[in-house]
Short mmCIF file of C-alpha atoms in Angstrom, two decimals:
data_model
loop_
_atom_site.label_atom_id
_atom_site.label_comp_id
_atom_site.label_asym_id
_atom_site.label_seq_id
_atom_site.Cartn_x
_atom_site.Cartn_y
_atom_site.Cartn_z
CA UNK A 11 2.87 -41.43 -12.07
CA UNK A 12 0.00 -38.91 -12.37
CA UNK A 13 -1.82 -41.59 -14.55
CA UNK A 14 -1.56 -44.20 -11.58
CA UNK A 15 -2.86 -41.60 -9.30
CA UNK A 16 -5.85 -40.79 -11.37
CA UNK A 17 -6.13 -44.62 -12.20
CA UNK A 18 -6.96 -45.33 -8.21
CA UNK A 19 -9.26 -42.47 -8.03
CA UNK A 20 -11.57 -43.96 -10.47
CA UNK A 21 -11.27 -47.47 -8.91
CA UNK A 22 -12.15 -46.11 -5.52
CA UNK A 23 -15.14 -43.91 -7.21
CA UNK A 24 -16.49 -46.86 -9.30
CA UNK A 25 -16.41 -49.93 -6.86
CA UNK A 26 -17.91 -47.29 -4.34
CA UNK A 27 -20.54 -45.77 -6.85
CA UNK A 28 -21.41 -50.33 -7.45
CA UNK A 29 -21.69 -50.52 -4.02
CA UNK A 30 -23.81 -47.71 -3.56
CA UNK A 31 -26.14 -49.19 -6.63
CA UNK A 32 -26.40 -52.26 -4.72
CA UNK A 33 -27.08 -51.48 -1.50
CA UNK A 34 -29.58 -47.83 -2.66
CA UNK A 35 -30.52 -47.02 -6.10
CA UNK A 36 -32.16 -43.77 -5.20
CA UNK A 37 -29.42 -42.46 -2.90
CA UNK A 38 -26.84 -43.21 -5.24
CA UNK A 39 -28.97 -41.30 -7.76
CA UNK A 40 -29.50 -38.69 -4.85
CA UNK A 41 -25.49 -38.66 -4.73
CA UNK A 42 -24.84 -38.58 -8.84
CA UNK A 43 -26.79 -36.07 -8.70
CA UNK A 44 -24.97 -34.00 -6.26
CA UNK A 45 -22.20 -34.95 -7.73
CA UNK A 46 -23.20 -33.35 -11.08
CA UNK A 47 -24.69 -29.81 -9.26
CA UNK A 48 -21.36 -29.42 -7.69
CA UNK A 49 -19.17 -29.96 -10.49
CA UNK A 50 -21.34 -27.56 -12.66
CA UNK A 51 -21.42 -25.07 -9.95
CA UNK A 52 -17.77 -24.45 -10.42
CA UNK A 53 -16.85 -25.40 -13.85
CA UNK A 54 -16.65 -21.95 -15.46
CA UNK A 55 -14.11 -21.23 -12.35
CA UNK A 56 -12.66 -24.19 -13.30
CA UNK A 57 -12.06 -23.12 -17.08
CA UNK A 58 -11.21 -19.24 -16.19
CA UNK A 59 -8.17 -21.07 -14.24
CA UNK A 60 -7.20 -23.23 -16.56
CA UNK A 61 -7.18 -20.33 -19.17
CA UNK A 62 -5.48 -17.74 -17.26
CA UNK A 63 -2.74 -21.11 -16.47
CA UNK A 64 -2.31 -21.13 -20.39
CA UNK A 65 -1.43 -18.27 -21.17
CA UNK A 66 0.80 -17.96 -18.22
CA UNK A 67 2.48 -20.76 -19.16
CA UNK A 68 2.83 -19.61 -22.36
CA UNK A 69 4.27 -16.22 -21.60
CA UNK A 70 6.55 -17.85 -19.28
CA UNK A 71 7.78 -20.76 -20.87
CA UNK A 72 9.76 -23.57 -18.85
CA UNK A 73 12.80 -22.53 -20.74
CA UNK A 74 12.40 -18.96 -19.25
CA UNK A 75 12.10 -20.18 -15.69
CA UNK A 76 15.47 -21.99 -15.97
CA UNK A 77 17.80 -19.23 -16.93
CA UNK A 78 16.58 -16.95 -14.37
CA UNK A 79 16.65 -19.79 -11.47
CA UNK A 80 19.88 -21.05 -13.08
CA UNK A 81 22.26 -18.49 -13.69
CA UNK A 82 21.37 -16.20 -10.54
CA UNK A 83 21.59 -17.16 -6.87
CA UNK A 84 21.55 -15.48 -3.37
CA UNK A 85 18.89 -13.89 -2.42
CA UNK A 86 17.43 -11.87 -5.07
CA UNK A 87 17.64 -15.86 -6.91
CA UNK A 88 15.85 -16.46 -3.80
CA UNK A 89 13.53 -14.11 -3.58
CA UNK A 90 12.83 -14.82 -7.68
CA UNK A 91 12.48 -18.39 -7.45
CA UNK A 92 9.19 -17.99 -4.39
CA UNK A 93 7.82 -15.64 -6.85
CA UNK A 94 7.49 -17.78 -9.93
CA UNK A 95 6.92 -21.26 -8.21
CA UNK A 96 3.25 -18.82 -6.74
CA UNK A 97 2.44 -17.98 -9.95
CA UNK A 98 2.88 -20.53 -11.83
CA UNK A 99 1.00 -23.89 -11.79
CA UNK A 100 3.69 -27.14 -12.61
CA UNK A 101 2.46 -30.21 -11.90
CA UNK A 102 4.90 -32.39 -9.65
CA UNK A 103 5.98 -34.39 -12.25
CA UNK A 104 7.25 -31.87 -14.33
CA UNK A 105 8.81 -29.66 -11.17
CA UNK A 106 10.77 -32.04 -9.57
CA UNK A 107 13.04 -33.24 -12.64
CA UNK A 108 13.43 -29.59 -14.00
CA UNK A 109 14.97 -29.22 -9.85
CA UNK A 110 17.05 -31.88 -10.83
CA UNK A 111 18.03 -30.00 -13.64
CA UNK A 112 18.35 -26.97 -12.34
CA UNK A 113 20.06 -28.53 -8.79
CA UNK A 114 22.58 -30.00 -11.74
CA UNK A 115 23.61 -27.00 -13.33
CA UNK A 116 24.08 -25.10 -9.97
CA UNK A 117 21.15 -23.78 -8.80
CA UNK A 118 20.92 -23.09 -5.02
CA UNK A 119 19.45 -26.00 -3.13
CA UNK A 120 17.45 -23.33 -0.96
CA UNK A 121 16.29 -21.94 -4.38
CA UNK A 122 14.73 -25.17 -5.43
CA UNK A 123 13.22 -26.04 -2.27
CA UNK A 124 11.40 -22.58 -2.02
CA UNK A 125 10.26 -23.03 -5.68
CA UNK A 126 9.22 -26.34 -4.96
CA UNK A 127 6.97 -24.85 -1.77
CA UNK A 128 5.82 -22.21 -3.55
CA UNK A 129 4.64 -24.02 -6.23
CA UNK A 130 2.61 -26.68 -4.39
CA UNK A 131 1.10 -24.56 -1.61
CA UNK A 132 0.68 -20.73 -3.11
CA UNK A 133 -1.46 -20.70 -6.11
CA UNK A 134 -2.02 -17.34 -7.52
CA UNK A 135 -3.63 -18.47 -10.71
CA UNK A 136 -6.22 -20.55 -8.40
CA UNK A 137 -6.77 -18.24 -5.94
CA UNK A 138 -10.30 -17.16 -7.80
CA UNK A 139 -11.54 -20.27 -6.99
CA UNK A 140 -10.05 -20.55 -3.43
CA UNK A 141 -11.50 -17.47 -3.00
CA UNK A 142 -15.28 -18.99 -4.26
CA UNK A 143 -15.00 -21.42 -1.31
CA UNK A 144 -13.67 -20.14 1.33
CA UNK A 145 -13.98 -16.02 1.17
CA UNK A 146 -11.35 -13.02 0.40
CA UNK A 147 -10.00 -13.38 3.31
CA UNK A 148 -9.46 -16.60 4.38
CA UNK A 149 -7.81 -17.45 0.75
CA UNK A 150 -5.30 -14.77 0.90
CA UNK A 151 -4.02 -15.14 4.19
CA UNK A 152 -3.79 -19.47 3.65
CA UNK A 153 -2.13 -17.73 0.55
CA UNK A 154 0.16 -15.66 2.05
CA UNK A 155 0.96 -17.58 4.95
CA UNK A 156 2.17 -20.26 2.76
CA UNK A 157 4.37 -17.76 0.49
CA UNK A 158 6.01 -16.48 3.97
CA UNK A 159 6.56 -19.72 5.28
CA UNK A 160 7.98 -21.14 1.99
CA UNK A 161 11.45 -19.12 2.92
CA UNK A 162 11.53 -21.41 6.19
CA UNK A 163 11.37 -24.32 3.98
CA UNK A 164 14.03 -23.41 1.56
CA UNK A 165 16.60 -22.21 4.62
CA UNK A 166 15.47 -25.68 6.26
CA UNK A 167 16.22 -28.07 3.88
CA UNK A 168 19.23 -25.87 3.16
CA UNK A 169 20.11 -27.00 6.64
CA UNK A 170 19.66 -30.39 6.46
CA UNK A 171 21.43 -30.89 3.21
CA UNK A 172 24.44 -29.30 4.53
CA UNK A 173 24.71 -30.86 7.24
CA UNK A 174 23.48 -34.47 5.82
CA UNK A 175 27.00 -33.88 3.80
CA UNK B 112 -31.40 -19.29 -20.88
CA UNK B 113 -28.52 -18.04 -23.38
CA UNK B 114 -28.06 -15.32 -21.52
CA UNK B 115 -27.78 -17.16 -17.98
CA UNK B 116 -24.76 -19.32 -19.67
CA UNK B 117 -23.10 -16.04 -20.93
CA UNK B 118 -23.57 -14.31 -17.48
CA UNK B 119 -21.86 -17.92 -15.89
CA UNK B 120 -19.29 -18.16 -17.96
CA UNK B 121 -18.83 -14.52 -18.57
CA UNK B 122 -14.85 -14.66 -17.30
CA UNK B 123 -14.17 -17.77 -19.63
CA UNK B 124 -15.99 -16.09 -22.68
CA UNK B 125 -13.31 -12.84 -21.69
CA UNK B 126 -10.17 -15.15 -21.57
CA UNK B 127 -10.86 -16.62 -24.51
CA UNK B 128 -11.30 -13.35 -26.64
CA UNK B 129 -7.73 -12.46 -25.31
CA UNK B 130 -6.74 -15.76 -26.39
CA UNK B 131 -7.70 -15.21 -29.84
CA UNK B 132 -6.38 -11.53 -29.55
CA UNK B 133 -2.62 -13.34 -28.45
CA UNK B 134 -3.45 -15.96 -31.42
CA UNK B 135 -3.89 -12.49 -33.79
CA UNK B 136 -0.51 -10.48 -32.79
CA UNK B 137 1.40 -13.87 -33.03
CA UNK B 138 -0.65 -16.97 -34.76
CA UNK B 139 2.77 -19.27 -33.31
CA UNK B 140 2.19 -18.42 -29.43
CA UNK B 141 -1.40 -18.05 -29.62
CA UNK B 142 -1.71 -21.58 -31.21
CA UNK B 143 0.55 -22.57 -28.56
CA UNK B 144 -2.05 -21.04 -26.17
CA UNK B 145 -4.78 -22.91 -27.82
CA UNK B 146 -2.93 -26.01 -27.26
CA UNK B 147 -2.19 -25.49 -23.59
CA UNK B 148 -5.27 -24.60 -22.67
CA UNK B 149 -7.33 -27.59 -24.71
CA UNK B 150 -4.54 -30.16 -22.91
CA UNK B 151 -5.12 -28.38 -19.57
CA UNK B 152 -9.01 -28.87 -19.68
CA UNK B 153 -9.24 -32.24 -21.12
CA UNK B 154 -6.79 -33.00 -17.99
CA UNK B 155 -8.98 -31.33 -15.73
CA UNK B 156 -11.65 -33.18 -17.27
CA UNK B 157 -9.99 -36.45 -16.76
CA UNK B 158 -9.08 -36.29 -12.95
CA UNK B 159 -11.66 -34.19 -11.78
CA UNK B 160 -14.84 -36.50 -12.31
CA UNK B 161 -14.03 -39.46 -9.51
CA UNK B 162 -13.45 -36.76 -7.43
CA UNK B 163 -16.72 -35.08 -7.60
CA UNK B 164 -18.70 -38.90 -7.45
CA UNK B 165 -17.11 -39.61 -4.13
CA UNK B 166 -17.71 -36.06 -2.84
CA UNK B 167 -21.42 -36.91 -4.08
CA UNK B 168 -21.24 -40.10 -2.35
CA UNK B 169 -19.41 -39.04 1.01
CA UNK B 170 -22.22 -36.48 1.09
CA UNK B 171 -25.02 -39.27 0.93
CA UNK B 172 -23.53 -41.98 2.69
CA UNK B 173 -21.51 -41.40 5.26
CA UNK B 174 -23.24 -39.63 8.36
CA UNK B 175 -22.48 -36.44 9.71
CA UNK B 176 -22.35 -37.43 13.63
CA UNK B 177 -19.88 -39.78 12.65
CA UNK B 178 -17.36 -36.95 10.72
CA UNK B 179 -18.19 -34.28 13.75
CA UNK B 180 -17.22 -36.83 16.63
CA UNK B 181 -13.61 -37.77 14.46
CA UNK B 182 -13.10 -34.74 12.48
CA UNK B 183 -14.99 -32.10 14.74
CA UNK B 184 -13.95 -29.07 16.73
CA UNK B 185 -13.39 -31.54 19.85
CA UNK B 186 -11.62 -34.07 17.98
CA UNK B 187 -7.85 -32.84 19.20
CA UNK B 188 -4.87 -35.05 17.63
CA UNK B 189 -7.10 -37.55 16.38
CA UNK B 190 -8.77 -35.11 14.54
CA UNK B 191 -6.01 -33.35 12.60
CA UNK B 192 -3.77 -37.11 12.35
CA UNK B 193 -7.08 -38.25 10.08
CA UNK B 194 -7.05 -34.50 8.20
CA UNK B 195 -3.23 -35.27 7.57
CA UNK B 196 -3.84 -38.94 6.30
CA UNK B 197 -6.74 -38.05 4.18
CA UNK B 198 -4.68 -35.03 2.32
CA UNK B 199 -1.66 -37.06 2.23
CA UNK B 200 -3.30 -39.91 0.10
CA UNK B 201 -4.78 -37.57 -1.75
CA UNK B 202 -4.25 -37.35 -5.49
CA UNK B 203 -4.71 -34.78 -7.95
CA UNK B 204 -4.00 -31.06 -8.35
CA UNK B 205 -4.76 -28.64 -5.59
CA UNK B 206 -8.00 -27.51 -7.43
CA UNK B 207 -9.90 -30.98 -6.97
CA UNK B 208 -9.15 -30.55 -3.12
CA UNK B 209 -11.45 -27.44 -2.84
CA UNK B 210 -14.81 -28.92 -3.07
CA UNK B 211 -13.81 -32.21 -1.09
CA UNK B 212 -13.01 -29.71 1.61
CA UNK B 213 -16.46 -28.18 1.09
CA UNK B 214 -17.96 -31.03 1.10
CA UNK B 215 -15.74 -31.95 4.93
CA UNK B 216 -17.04 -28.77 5.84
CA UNK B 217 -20.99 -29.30 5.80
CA UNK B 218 -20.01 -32.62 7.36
CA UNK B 219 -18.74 -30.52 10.38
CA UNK B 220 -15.62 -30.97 9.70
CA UNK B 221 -13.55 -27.97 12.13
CA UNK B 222 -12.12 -25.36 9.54
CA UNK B 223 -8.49 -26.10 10.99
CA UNK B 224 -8.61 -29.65 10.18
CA UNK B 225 -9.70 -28.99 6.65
CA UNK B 226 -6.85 -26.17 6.25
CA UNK B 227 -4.86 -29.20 7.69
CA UNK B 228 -6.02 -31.21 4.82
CA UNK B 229 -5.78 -28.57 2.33
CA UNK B 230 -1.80 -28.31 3.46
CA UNK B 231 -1.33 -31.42 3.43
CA UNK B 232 -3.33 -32.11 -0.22
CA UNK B 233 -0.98 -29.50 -1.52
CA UNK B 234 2.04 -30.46 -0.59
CA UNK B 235 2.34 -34.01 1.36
CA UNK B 236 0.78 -36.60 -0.94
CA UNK B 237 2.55 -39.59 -0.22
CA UNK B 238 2.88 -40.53 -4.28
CA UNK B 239 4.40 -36.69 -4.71
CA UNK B 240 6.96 -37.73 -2.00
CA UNK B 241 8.31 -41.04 -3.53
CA UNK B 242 8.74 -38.79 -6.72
CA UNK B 243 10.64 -36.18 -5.28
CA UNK B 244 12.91 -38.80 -3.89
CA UNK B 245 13.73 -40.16 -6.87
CA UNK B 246 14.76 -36.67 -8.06
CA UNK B 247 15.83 -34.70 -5.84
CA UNK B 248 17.34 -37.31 -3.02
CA UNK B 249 16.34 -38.84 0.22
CA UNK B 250 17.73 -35.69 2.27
CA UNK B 251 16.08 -33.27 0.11
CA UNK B 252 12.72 -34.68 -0.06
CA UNK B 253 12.50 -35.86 3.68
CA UNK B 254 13.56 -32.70 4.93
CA UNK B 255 11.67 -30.57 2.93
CA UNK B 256 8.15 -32.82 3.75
CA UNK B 257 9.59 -32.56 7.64
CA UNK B 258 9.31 -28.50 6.83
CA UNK B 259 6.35 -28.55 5.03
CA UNK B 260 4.52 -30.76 7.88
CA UNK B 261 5.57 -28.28 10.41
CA UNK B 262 4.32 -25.83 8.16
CA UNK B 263 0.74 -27.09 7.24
CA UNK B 264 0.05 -27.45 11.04
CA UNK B 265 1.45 -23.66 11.84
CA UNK B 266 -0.59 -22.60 8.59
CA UNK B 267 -4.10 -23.80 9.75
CA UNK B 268 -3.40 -23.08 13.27
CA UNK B 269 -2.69 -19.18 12.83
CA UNK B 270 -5.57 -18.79 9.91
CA UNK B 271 -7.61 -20.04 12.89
CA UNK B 272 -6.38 -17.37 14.68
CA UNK B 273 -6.50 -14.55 12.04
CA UNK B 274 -10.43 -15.06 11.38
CA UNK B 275 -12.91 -13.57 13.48
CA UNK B 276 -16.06 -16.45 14.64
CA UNK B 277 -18.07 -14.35 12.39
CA UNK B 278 -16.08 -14.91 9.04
CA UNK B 279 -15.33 -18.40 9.87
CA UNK B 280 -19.27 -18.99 10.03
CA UNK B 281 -19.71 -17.41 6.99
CA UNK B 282 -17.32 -20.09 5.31
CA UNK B 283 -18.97 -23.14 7.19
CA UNK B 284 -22.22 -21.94 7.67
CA UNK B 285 -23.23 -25.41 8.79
#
């Protein structure tokens, strides 16, 4: 999935970078060149991240994740599950089937949907380099917002699943 | 010139010594480390380059009159429908969204529309969607995306609120 994703991206960039050629050599220059002083500007952000995201990941394996989402619910299971989908940086691919899992061996359906949130909108790992574009501020609060609002999620979709039965 | 890359990548340079610290009180986790971290950069490397050529190109091609009239502070629901599509065909992880939105941003982008973006980047990509439904059921997925588009809108409309004209020019300075 993630492959087909990525797969587009570089169609679209290519077939726009030979149409660029075509039409402007020196602008597309202008814009390869942009290109390359943006990319450099934030690449040892970029590598702290994916660092601190290693270890992290390390230190709190997958398998550690499970048991504590698993075996506990209510609301400290609650509560738990927003914490580690912030910190922690799973790709979609790889959260949605450990849900499934998790869903299948009777973890709380608001559980996984506030992991799930948490996971794709609060990033505590990245929130250097959210903070390197848009200020302390600004970062924290999109940040926190998102971690607040996350609970509304979970007790949402708790909703409609309930009901939807 | 040594010294300027050791300054830059001063944090890296840090995080790797406590890698290799990890790797000496336990060689099995700290290869594991290693591992993670050399898979997690050669992915980064591997999305992240498309992504920076069409920022590059956006930022040379496409007019900034243009982004202001449909993207603008005055662009209303047209504005933040386009901020929604644009995030929600997105692909990638969060982290290749940040300098897209800087680049939306000295286009004249309004900061709510590109914290409507950011939302939806993060958490309504249409590809992400089909996924989840495959996993975790129709129900699930639809309602949660229903609760997560109320909640990208609410998001970007009260962190326009929270920040003072001053702050958000020092963001978009443009």
């Amino acid at each position: 999935m993630g492959d087909i994703t990525t797969f587009v991206l570089y169609g679209l960039a290519l077939s726009w970078l030979a149409f660029s050629f075509a039409r402007d050599r020196k602008k597309t220059e202008q814009a390869l060149r942009k290109a390359w002083k943006s990319f450099a500007a934030i690449l040892p952000a970029f590598l702290v991240v994916l660092l601190i995201l290693a270890l992290v990941v390390v230190l709190l394996p997958e398998a550690t994740i499970a048991t504590f989402l698993g075996e506990r619910s209510g609301f400290l299971g609650y509560l738990l599950a927003s914490v580690v989908g912030a910190v922690t940086l799973v790709p979609g691919f790889v959260a949605f089937p450990m849900a499934k899992v998790l869903l299948d061996h009777g973890a709380g359906v608001a559980q996984m949907a506030v992991f799930i949130s948490t996971l794709m909108m609060v990033g505590v790992v990245t929130l250097p380099l959210e903070i390197r574009y848009f200020g302390v501020k600004a970062a924290v609060w999109r940040n926190l917002l998102a971690y607040c609002y996350a609970f509304f999620v979970g007790y949402g979709v708790w909703i409609f699943v309930r009901v939807a039965r | 010139m040594v010294k300027d890359i050791l300054r830059t990548y001063r944090g890296f340079f840090v995080l790797l010594g406590l890698c290799f610290v990890a790797f000496f009180f336990s060689p099995l986790l700290g290869r594991k480390v290693f591992t993670v971290a050399l898979r997690n950069i050669l992915f980064m490397l591997s999305v992240v380059p498309p992504v920076f050529i069409l920022v590059g190109l956006f930022d040379v091609w496409i007019p900034r009159e243009k982004v202001v009239k449909r993207l603008g502070e005055a662009s209303g629901m047209v504005g933040i429908g386009i901020a929604l599509a644009l995030g929600a065909l997105a692909a990638g992880p969060l982290y290749a969204a940040f300098p897209v939105a800087e680049v939306l941003l000295r286009k004249g982008v309004s900061l709510r529309n590109v914290w409507i973006f950011l939302g939806a980047w993060s958490t309504m990509k249409i590809p992400m969607l089909l996924f989840e439904i495959q996993n975790l059921g129709l129900v699930f997925a639809a309602s949660r995306y229903f609760m997560s588009f109320l909640g990208v809108l609410a998001i970007a409309f009260l962190l326009d609120r929270f920040l003072s004209l001053e702050e958000k020019n020092r963001i978009s300075p443009f």
